[in-house]
Amino acid sequence: MAVTAGKKLDARALRADFPIFAQEINGKPLAYLDSANTSQKPRQVLDGMTTFYETSYANVHRAVHTLAERATSGLEGAREKVRAFLNAPDVREVIFVRNATEALNLVAYAWGGNNLGHGDAVVVTELEHHSNFVPWQYVAQRQGAEFLMLEIDENGDPNLSQLDEIARDHTVKVVATNLVSNSLGTIHDLTPLVTWAHEQGAIFVCDAAQAAPHMKLDVQALGADFVAISGHKMCGPSGIGVLWGRGDLLQAMEPFLLGGHMINSVRVDKTTWGELPHKFEAGTSPIAEAFGLGVAIDYLEDIGLDAIEAHEHELAAYALGLLADVPGIKLYGPGAERRAGVVSFNLDGIHPHDVAQILDLSGVAIRAGHHCCQPLMQKLGVAATNRASFYLYTIPEEIDQLVDGLYAVRKVFA
Ligand SMILES: Cc1ncc(COP(=O)(O)O)c(C=O)c1O
């Protein structure tokens, strides 16, 4: 661990924690600028999970032997770490799922299935990742409810001037939006939307998949009713995500997945559900993955979320400054002060996939595509963009490598 809480982070020192950076890609130092897609894993998480498997692995909540008790306390210890990380009031409100997508589907199906019907409306924004768009669209249609989308304004923010008209003409039951856009990197002030949602008597569902890795989250201060996050984007393993939900809402909901582990009693005429959180955790849990997420949270908190956020702002400002000079570049999204470490761009006349492929030859990993945001791409008038994204281990030299690579791409297509 290279820094202590409250200090500016030292990305160069932190990189030593990440074995992936020990290699070269195509004979060049690896510039991993795809962290919004998924983050790399520090040795602390990798070693923690290996030790867990080697010393403490068994199934959880089902047996009384020593290993089962160790595994159960590993999983439940991680749940408490997540609770504290999110400042959730009660550990039973922390539901382990596979990823943010599953968390959002859980709410759409289990809450929407019982609470949405004809005459109701679900509101999302044009900036949503498909994971916070498609489940709502699908469940709304299945339930006979309306599915509405807030368009973005010229600044790329949800256009709140549409809210009055929506409130006048619709019974809004759900407002679902992200806190940080995976495509533009914008950090949103959700307060007006949360307030408006609650004035309508709607629930507010926050997709915090991109926010949780980068900034301090406080579900109580946010005022959301449900919050979804993914472990793999915040230095944890893949296969683990979290749904936090307000206890009274979770209590009132039907389960999403059914089977072992989530029941109280099973009889041929009737099955009753277990207590929270187990009601929503059918089947064998992602045990080591949850443990690994707990280690990742320790890792992030030792560095300090404030330090991570500040580091990303610096990198975003640095990148935006250099990229602006690349001939024929179009940059998307707000100024550095309002964004996490995400920069989307296109090079005039060059397909993003060609850009990404040529960059890979010089060791630079970026994402090219629609970023699971097709409605936003339509608004921007493009099929795809390039996206470079940064994290706590990103150093300015990697951004230099990106920019040099883009000049090389320009030469190839000159
Ligand atoms: C804003 C946002 N929401 C949801 C998701 C879905 O996350 P996962 O694929 O881990 O379910 C992503 C992943 O890129 C995302 O960026």
Short mmCIF file of C-alpha atoms and ligand atoms in Angstrom, two decimals:
data_model
loop_
_atom_site.label_atom_id
_atom_site.label_comp_id
_atom_site.label_asym_id
_atom_site.label_seq_id
_atom_site.Cartn_x
_atom_site.Cartn_y
_atom_site.Cartn_z
CA MET A 1 0.00 0.00 0.00
CA ALA A 2 1.58 3.21 -1.15
CA VAL A 3 -0.49 5.98 0.38
CA THR A 4 -2.41 6.72 3.51
CA ALA A 5 -5.88 8.16 3.88
CA GLY A 6 -6.22 11.90 3.30
CA LYS A 7 -3.07 12.19 1.17
CA LYS A 8 -2.78 12.73 -2.56
CA LEU A 9 -2.39 9.32 -4.09
CA ASP A 10 0.82 8.16 -5.71
CA ALA A 11 -0.35 6.27 -8.80
CA ARG A 12 3.18 5.31 -9.78
CA ALA A 13 3.70 3.59 -6.44
CA LEU A 14 0.25 2.02 -6.47
CA ARG A 15 0.98 0.37 -9.82
CA ALA A 16 3.38 -1.93 -8.02
CA ASP A 17 0.31 -3.52 -6.41
CA PHE A 18 -1.05 -4.54 -9.83
CA PRO A 19 0.75 -7.53 -11.37
CA ILE A 20 -0.85 -6.88 -14.77
CA PHE A 21 1.46 -3.91 -15.30
CA ALA A 22 4.55 -6.10 -15.13
CA GLN A 23 4.09 -7.09 -18.77
CA GLU A 24 4.47 -5.41 -22.11
CA ILE A 25 1.77 -5.57 -24.80
CA ASN A 26 3.01 -5.80 -28.39
CA GLY A 27 6.49 -4.93 -27.15
CA LYS A 28 5.31 -1.67 -25.52
CA PRO A 29 4.51 -0.75 -21.91
CA LEU A 30 0.86 -1.47 -21.20
CA ALA A 31 -1.25 1.71 -21.11
CA TYR A 32 -4.48 0.32 -19.69
CA LEU A 33 -7.05 3.02 -20.38
CA ASP A 34 -10.15 0.83 -20.17
CA SER A 35 -10.93 0.92 -16.47
CA ALA A 36 -14.52 2.11 -16.92
CA ASN A 37 -15.04 -1.20 -18.70
CA THR A 38 -13.41 -3.16 -15.90
CA SER A 39 -10.67 -2.32 -13.43
CA GLN A 40 -7.44 -4.20 -12.85
CA LYS A 41 -6.91 -6.11 -9.59
CA PRO A 42 -4.31 -5.39 -6.92
CA ARG A 43 -2.24 -8.19 -5.43
CA GLN A 44 -4.05 -7.63 -2.11
CA VAL A 45 -7.33 -8.80 -3.71
CA LEU A 46 -5.72 -11.63 -5.69
CA ASP A 47 -3.76 -12.93 -2.70
CA GLY A 48 -6.70 -12.41 -0.33
CA MET A 49 -8.92 -14.57 -2.52
CA THR A 50 -6.27 -17.25 -2.97
CA THR A 51 -5.72 -17.45 0.79
CA PHE A 52 -9.47 -17.56 1.33
CA TYR A 53 -9.79 -20.49 -1.09
CA GLU A 54 -6.77 -22.22 0.45
CA THR A 55 -7.79 -21.87 4.09
CA SER A 56 -11.44 -20.93 4.52
CA TYR A 57 -13.52 -22.10 1.60
CA ALA A 58 -16.78 -24.00 2.10
CA ASN A 59 -20.42 -23.30 1.41
CA VAL A 60 -22.00 -20.64 3.59
CA HIS A 61 -24.91 -20.63 6.04
CA ARG A 62 -25.47 -24.38 5.55
CA ALA A 63 -23.13 -26.34 7.80
CA VAL A 64 -21.69 -26.06 11.28
CA HIS A 65 -18.17 -27.28 10.57
CA THR A 66 -15.20 -24.99 11.05
CA LEU A 67 -14.61 -24.22 7.38
CA ALA A 68 -18.29 -23.39 6.86
CA GLU A 69 -18.10 -20.99 9.77
CA ARG A 70 -14.96 -19.36 8.39
CA ALA A 71 -16.50 -19.02 4.93
CA THR A 72 -19.71 -17.61 6.38
CA SER A 73 -17.85 -15.06 8.43
CA GLY A 74 -15.79 -14.16 5.33
CA LEU A 75 -18.96 -13.50 3.33
CA GLU A 76 -20.79 -11.71 6.11
CA GLY A 77 -17.69 -9.68 6.96
CA ALA A 78 -17.67 -8.49 3.35
CA ARG A 79 -21.35 -7.59 3.58
CA GLU A 80 -20.62 -5.38 6.57
CA LYS A 81 -17.74 -3.72 4.66
CA VAL A 82 -20.13 -2.96 1.80
CA ARG A 83 -22.68 -1.57 4.25
CA ALA A 84 -20.10 0.79 5.73
CA PHE A 85 -18.77 1.71 2.26
CA LEU A 86 -22.26 2.76 1.15
CA ASN A 87 -23.24 4.16 4.56
CA ALA A 88 -26.32 1.92 4.43
CA PRO A 89 -28.36 1.91 7.64
CA ASP A 90 -28.69 -1.87 7.92
CA VAL A 91 -26.50 -4.74 6.73
CA ARG A 92 -29.59 -6.78 5.80
CA GLU A 93 -30.27 -4.26 3.03
CA VAL A 94 -27.06 -5.29 1.25
CA ILE A 95 -27.88 -7.96 -1.35
CA PHE A 96 -25.07 -9.79 -3.13
CA VAL A 97 -25.74 -10.33 -6.83
CA ARG A 98 -23.48 -11.00 -9.84
CA ASN A 99 -23.14 -7.44 -11.11
CA ALA A 100 -24.93 -4.11 -11.44
CA THR A 101 -27.00 -5.48 -14.31
CA GLU A 102 -28.44 -8.20 -12.11
CA ALA A 103 -29.07 -5.69 -9.31
CA LEU A 104 -31.09 -3.47 -11.67
CA ASN A 105 -32.98 -6.44 -13.12
CA LEU A 106 -33.81 -7.53 -9.58
CA VAL A 107 -35.49 -4.20 -8.85
CA ALA A 108 -37.20 -4.00 -12.26
CA TYR A 109 -38.67 -7.49 -11.99
CA ALA A 110 -39.30 -7.82 -8.27
CA TRP A 111 -40.46 -4.27 -7.53
CA GLY A 112 -41.81 -3.45 -10.97
CA GLY A 113 -43.62 -6.77 -11.29
CA ASN A 114 -45.82 -5.93 -8.33
CA ASN A 115 -45.99 -2.17 -8.46
CA LEU A 116 -46.25 -1.18 -12.11
CA GLY A 117 -49.40 -1.36 -14.17
CA HIS A 118 -51.56 0.41 -16.72
CA GLY A 119 -51.43 4.17 -16.33
CA ASP A 120 -48.04 4.13 -14.55
CA ALA A 121 -44.81 5.45 -16.00
CA VAL A 122 -41.11 4.66 -15.64
CA VAL A 123 -38.67 7.49 -16.40
CA VAL A 124 -35.04 6.92 -17.40
CA THR A 125 -32.58 9.21 -19.17
CA GLU A 126 -30.95 9.21 -22.57
CA LEU A 127 -27.61 8.71 -20.80
CA GLU A 128 -28.38 5.32 -19.32
CA HIS A 129 -26.27 2.24 -19.78
CA HIS A 130 -28.46 -0.47 -21.33
CA SER A 131 -28.45 -2.19 -17.93
CA ASN A 132 -30.53 0.66 -16.51
CA PHE A 133 -32.60 1.11 -19.65
CA VAL A 134 -33.56 -2.25 -21.14
CA PRO A 135 -34.85 -3.95 -17.94
CA TRP A 136 -37.11 -0.95 -17.28
CA GLN A 137 -38.29 -0.78 -20.87
CA TYR A 138 -39.05 -4.51 -20.85
CA VAL A 139 -40.77 -4.67 -17.47
CA ALA A 140 -42.77 -1.49 -18.16
CA GLN A 141 -44.01 -2.95 -21.43
CA ARG A 142 -44.84 -6.30 -19.81
CA GLN A 143 -46.79 -4.57 -17.07
CA GLY A 144 -48.62 -2.28 -19.48
CA ALA A 145 -46.87 0.79 -18.07
CA GLU A 146 -45.32 3.62 -20.07
CA PHE A 147 -41.59 3.93 -20.57
CA LEU A 148 -40.34 7.52 -20.84
CA MET A 149 -36.89 8.86 -21.53
CA LEU A 150 -35.58 12.26 -20.44
CA GLU A 151 -33.54 13.59 -23.33
CA ILE A 152 -30.25 15.32 -22.71
CA ASP A 153 -29.74 19.05 -23.18
CA GLU A 154 -26.93 20.83 -25.02
CA ASN A 155 -24.63 20.30 -22.00
CA GLY A 156 -25.24 16.56 -22.03
CA ASP A 157 -27.31 16.65 -18.83
CA PRO A 158 -30.82 15.22 -18.49
CA ASN A 159 -33.17 17.98 -19.55
CA LEU A 160 -35.13 18.70 -16.40
CA SER A 161 -37.40 21.19 -18.15
CA GLN A 162 -39.41 18.14 -19.31
CA LEU A 163 -40.30 17.18 -15.74
CA ASP A 164 -43.33 19.43 -15.28
CA GLU A 165 -44.99 18.12 -18.40
CA ILE A 166 -44.27 14.53 -17.43
CA ALA A 167 -45.70 15.11 -13.95
CA ARG A 168 -48.80 16.68 -15.43
CA ASP A 169 -49.51 13.87 -17.87
CA HIS A 170 -48.25 10.74 -16.11
CA THR A 171 -48.28 8.81 -12.86
CA VAL A 172 -44.58 8.29 -12.38
CA LYS A 173 -43.68 5.24 -10.31
CA VAL A 174 -39.97 4.84 -11.05
CA VAL A 175 -37.15 7.23 -11.88
CA ALA A 176 -33.95 5.40 -12.78
CA THR A 177 -30.67 7.09 -13.65
CA ASN A 178 -26.93 6.84 -13.26
CA LEU A 179 -24.78 8.93 -10.96
CA VAL A 180 -21.76 8.88 -13.27
CA SER A 181 -22.18 8.36 -17.02
CA ASN A 182 -20.03 5.53 -18.39
CA SER A 183 -19.99 7.16 -21.79
CA LEU A 184 -19.42 10.85 -21.12
CA GLY A 185 -17.98 10.56 -17.61
CA THR A 186 -20.34 13.25 -16.30
CA ILE A 187 -20.86 13.29 -12.53
CA HIS A 188 -24.50 14.24 -12.07
CA ASP A 189 -26.09 16.19 -9.30
CA LEU A 190 -29.04 13.89 -8.70
CA THR A 191 -30.70 15.98 -5.99
CA PRO A 192 -33.32 17.62 -8.24
CA LEU A 193 -34.31 14.29 -9.80
CA VAL A 194 -34.45 12.46 -6.46
CA THR A 195 -36.61 15.23 -5.00
CA TRP A 196 -38.88 15.26 -8.04
CA ALA A 197 -39.20 11.45 -8.02
CA HIS A 198 -40.27 11.45 -4.40
CA GLU A 199 -42.71 14.32 -4.98
CA GLN A 200 -44.34 12.05 -7.58
CA GLY A 201 -44.48 9.18 -5.08
CA ALA A 202 -41.99 7.30 -7.26
CA ILE A 203 -38.97 5.27 -6.23
CA PHE A 204 -35.54 6.51 -7.26
CA VAL A 205 -33.17 3.86 -8.58
CA CYS A 206 -29.52 4.87 -8.87
CA ASP A 207 -27.12 3.04 -11.15
CA ALA A 208 -23.88 3.74 -9.30
CA ALA A 209 -21.76 1.24 -11.27
CA GLN A 210 -19.41 4.01 -12.45
CA ALA A 211 -19.68 6.14 -9.33
CA ALA A 212 -18.72 3.59 -6.67
CA PRO A 213 -15.14 3.10 -7.95
CA HIS A 214 -14.43 6.82 -8.09
CA MET A 215 -16.13 8.79 -5.35
CA LYS A 216 -17.50 8.49 -1.85
CA LEU A 217 -21.00 7.08 -1.93
CA ASP A 218 -23.56 7.62 0.77
CA VAL A 219 -26.90 6.04 0.00
CA GLN A 220 -28.58 7.97 2.78
CA ALA A 221 -27.28 11.35 1.64
CA LEU A 222 -28.15 10.44 -1.96
CA GLY A 223 -31.74 9.78 -0.92
CA ALA A 224 -32.11 6.92 -3.40
CA ASP A 225 -34.35 3.92 -2.77
CA PHE A 226 -32.16 1.42 -4.61
CA VAL A 227 -28.49 1.61 -5.58
CA ALA A 228 -26.61 -0.83 -7.84
CA ILE A 229 -22.85 -1.36 -8.00
CA SER A 230 -20.41 -3.84 -9.63
CA GLY A 231 -17.35 -5.25 -7.85
CA HIS A 232 -15.22 -5.67 -10.97
CA LYS A 233 -15.15 -1.93 -11.66
CA MET A 234 -13.72 -1.13 -8.21
CA CYS A 235 -10.68 -3.42 -8.01
CA GLY A 236 -12.78 -6.40 -6.92
CA PRO A 237 -13.31 -9.65 -8.81
CA SER A 238 -15.89 -10.18 -11.53
CA GLY A 239 -19.02 -12.11 -10.58
CA ILE A 240 -19.98 -9.96 -7.61
CA GLY A 241 -22.22 -6.92 -7.45
CA VAL A 242 -24.45 -5.35 -4.87
CA LEU A 243 -27.97 -4.12 -4.71
CA TRP A 244 -28.66 -1.85 -1.78
CA GLY A 245 -32.34 -1.17 -1.19
CA ARG A 246 -34.43 0.51 1.47
CA GLY A 247 -35.37 -2.14 4.02
CA ASP A 248 -39.12 -1.49 3.96
CA LEU A 249 -39.21 -1.77 0.16
CA LEU A 250 -37.12 -4.95 0.13
CA GLN A 251 -39.32 -6.48 2.84
CA ALA A 252 -42.44 -5.82 0.81
CA MET A 253 -41.03 -7.24 -2.44
CA GLU A 254 -41.47 -10.73 -3.83
CA PRO A 255 -38.22 -12.62 -4.50
CA PHE A 256 -36.54 -12.41 -7.90
CA LEU A 257 -34.80 -15.81 -8.15
CA LEU A 258 -36.20 -18.87 -6.40
CA GLY A 259 -34.63 -22.06 -5.06
CA GLY A 260 -32.27 -23.04 -2.28
CA HIS A 261 -31.03 -20.65 0.38
CA MET A 262 -33.82 -18.08 0.00
CA ILE A 263 -36.62 -19.97 1.71
CA ASN A 264 -37.98 -20.23 5.20
CA SER A 265 -40.04 -23.39 4.73
CA VAL A 266 -41.07 -25.43 1.73
CA ARG A 267 -44.27 -27.52 1.71
CA VAL A 268 -46.14 -28.90 -1.23
CA ASP A 269 -48.92 -26.35 -0.80
CA LYS A 270 -46.83 -23.29 0.13
CA THR A 271 -43.28 -21.95 0.36
CA THR A 272 -42.33 -19.05 2.57
CA TRP A 273 -39.36 -16.76 2.02
CA GLY A 274 -36.30 -16.31 4.20
CA GLU A 275 -35.35 -13.07 5.91
CA LEU A 276 -33.37 -10.29 4.24
CA PRO A 277 -30.90 -10.45 2.62
CA HIS A 278 -31.30 -14.19 1.93
CA LYS A 279 -34.71 -13.79 0.31
CA PHE A 280 -32.88 -12.28 -2.66
CA GLU A 281 -29.83 -14.57 -2.65
CA ALA A 282 -31.06 -17.86 -4.11
CA GLY A 283 -28.49 -20.62 -4.65
CA THR A 284 -24.85 -20.78 -3.63
CA SER A 285 -23.51 -17.28 -3.16
CA PRO A 286 -20.48 -15.81 -4.95
CA ILE A 287 -18.56 -16.57 -1.76
CA ALA A 288 -14.92 -15.90 -2.60
CA GLU A 289 -16.00 -13.07 -4.90
CA ALA A 290 -17.83 -11.34 -2.06
CA PHE A 291 -14.77 -11.83 0.15
CA GLY A 292 -12.62 -10.34 -2.63
CA LEU A 293 -14.92 -7.35 -2.90
CA GLY A 294 -14.45 -6.78 0.83
CA VAL A 295 -10.67 -6.75 0.34
CA ALA A 296 -11.07 -4.34 -2.59
CA ILE A 297 -13.11 -2.00 -0.41
CA ASP A 298 -10.36 -2.07 2.23
CA TYR A 299 -7.87 -1.25 -0.52
CA LEU A 300 -9.89 1.70 -1.87
CA GLU A 301 -10.55 3.06 1.58
CA ASP A 302 -6.89 2.86 2.56
CA ILE A 303 -6.11 5.05 -0.46
CA GLY A 304 -9.13 7.27 0.16
CA LEU A 305 -12.04 7.81 -2.23
CA ASP A 306 -11.43 11.57 -2.13
CA ALA A 307 -7.85 11.03 -3.29
CA ILE A 308 -9.04 8.72 -6.08
CA GLU A 309 -11.61 11.25 -7.27
CA ALA A 310 -9.06 14.08 -7.22
CA HIS A 311 -6.55 11.96 -9.13
CA GLU A 312 -9.11 11.21 -11.84
CA HIS A 313 -10.04 14.87 -12.20
CA GLU A 314 -6.37 15.71 -12.71
CA LEU A 315 -5.98 13.00 -15.32
CA ALA A 316 -9.18 14.03 -17.10
CA ALA A 317 -7.97 17.65 -17.25
CA TYR A 318 -4.56 16.53 -18.53
CA ALA A 319 -6.11 14.26 -21.17
CA LEU A 320 -8.67 16.82 -22.35
CA GLY A 321 -5.89 19.42 -22.70
CA LEU A 322 -3.68 17.19 -24.87
CA LEU A 323 -6.46 15.58 -26.89
CA ALA A 324 -7.93 18.94 -27.87
CA ASP A 325 -4.86 19.52 -30.07
CA VAL A 326 -5.13 16.25 -32.01
CA PRO A 327 -6.22 17.16 -35.57
CA GLY A 328 -9.80 16.23 -36.42
CA ILE A 329 -10.73 15.13 -32.92
CA LYS A 330 -14.22 15.53 -31.49
CA LEU A 331 -14.45 15.32 -27.72
CA TYR A 332 -17.71 14.47 -25.98
CA GLY A 333 -18.86 15.35 -22.48
CA PRO A 334 -18.33 18.10 -19.91
CA GLY A 335 -15.23 19.88 -18.63
CA ALA A 336 -12.81 18.02 -16.38
CA GLU A 337 -14.26 19.49 -13.20
CA ARG A 338 -17.54 17.64 -13.76
CA ARG A 339 -16.21 14.31 -14.87
CA ALA A 340 -14.76 11.11 -13.55
CA GLY A 341 -11.80 9.64 -15.41
CA VAL A 342 -13.64 9.00 -18.68
CA VAL A 343 -12.96 10.71 -22.02
CA SER A 344 -14.94 9.80 -25.16
CA PHE A 345 -13.84 11.03 -28.57
CA ASN A 346 -13.87 10.38 -32.28
CA LEU A 347 -11.31 11.05 -34.97
CA ASP A 348 -12.88 12.58 -38.01
CA GLY A 349 -13.31 9.99 -40.79
CA ILE A 350 -11.72 7.09 -38.87
CA HIS A 351 -13.85 4.31 -37.42
CA PRO A 352 -13.38 3.94 -33.65
CA HIS A 353 -12.56 0.24 -34.05
CA ASP A 354 -9.69 1.10 -36.39
CA VAL A 355 -8.43 3.65 -33.87
CA ALA A 356 -8.56 1.13 -31.03
CA GLN A 357 -6.90 -1.58 -33.06
CA ILE A 358 -4.00 0.61 -34.13
CA LEU A 359 -3.58 1.90 -30.58
CA ASP A 360 -3.34 -1.69 -29.36
CA LEU A 361 -0.25 -2.14 -31.52
CA SER A 362 1.43 0.48 -29.33
CA GLY A 363 0.27 -1.11 -26.07
CA VAL A 364 -2.68 1.23 -25.51
CA ALA A 365 -5.96 -0.40 -24.44
CA ILE A 366 -9.07 1.70 -24.92
CA ARG A 367 -12.68 0.79 -25.65
CA ALA A 368 -14.36 1.45 -28.97
CA GLY A 369 -18.07 0.92 -29.43
CA HIS A 370 -21.42 2.17 -28.29
CA HIS A 371 -20.56 1.58 -24.61
CA CYS A 372 -23.98 -0.04 -24.08
CA CYS A 373 -25.49 3.41 -24.65
CA GLN A 374 -27.16 3.19 -28.05
CA PRO A 375 -29.82 5.86 -27.33
CA LEU A 376 -27.01 8.28 -26.41
CA MET A 377 -25.03 7.37 -29.53
CA GLN A 378 -28.12 8.15 -31.61
CA LYS A 379 -28.35 11.55 -29.95
CA LEU A 380 -24.66 12.20 -30.66
CA GLY A 381 -25.23 11.13 -34.24
CA VAL A 382 -22.59 8.40 -34.21
CA ALA A 383 -22.59 4.61 -34.13
CA ALA A 384 -19.68 4.48 -31.72
CA THR A 385 -16.97 6.44 -29.96
CA ASN A 386 -13.53 5.77 -28.59
CA ARG A 387 -13.33 5.91 -24.82
CA ALA A 388 -10.23 6.23 -22.68
CA SER A 389 -10.82 5.73 -18.98
CA PHE A 390 -8.55 6.16 -16.00
CA TYR A 391 -8.29 4.87 -12.47
CA LEU A 392 -6.19 5.14 -9.36
CA TYR A 393 -3.24 3.38 -11.05
CA THR A 394 -3.27 5.51 -14.23
CA ILE A 395 -0.22 7.71 -14.79
CA PRO A 396 0.12 10.69 -17.18
CA GLU A 397 2.65 8.76 -19.31
CA GLU A 398 -0.17 6.41 -20.33
CA ILE A 399 -2.16 9.38 -21.59
CA ASP A 400 0.93 10.59 -23.46
CA GLN A 401 1.16 7.12 -25.02
CA LEU A 402 -2.51 7.43 -26.07
CA VAL A 403 -2.00 10.85 -27.61
CA ASP A 404 1.19 9.77 -29.46
CA GLY A 405 -0.78 6.75 -30.69
CA LEU A 406 -3.55 8.99 -32.02
CA TYR A 407 -1.05 11.06 -34.00
CA ALA A 408 0.22 7.75 -35.43
CA VAL A 409 -3.35 6.74 -36.32
CA ARG A 410 -3.76 10.03 -38.17
CA LYS A 411 -0.63 9.28 -40.20
CA VAL A 412 -1.94 5.83 -41.17
CA PHE A 413 -5.12 7.44 -42.51
CA ALA A 414 -3.48 10.56 -43.98
C1 LIG B 1 -23.11 3.04 -15.80
C2 LIG B 1 -23.10 1.53 -15.88
N1 LIG B 1 -24.17 0.85 -15.46
C3 LIG B 1 -24.23 -0.48 -15.48
C4 LIG B 1 -23.18 -1.21 -15.96
C5 LIG B 1 -23.30 -2.69 -15.98
O1 LIG B 1 -22.32 -3.24 -15.17
P1 LIG B 1 -22.12 -4.82 -15.20
O2 LIG B 1 -21.76 -5.17 -16.61
O3 LIG B 1 -21.02 -5.05 -14.24
O4 LIG B 1 -23.39 -5.41 -14.80
C6 LIG B 1 -22.05 -0.57 -16.45
C7 LIG B 1 -20.93 -1.32 -17.04
O5 LIG B 1 -20.20 -0.83 -17.87
C8 LIG B 1 -22.01 0.84 -16.40
O6 LIG B 1 -20.95 1.51 -16.83
#
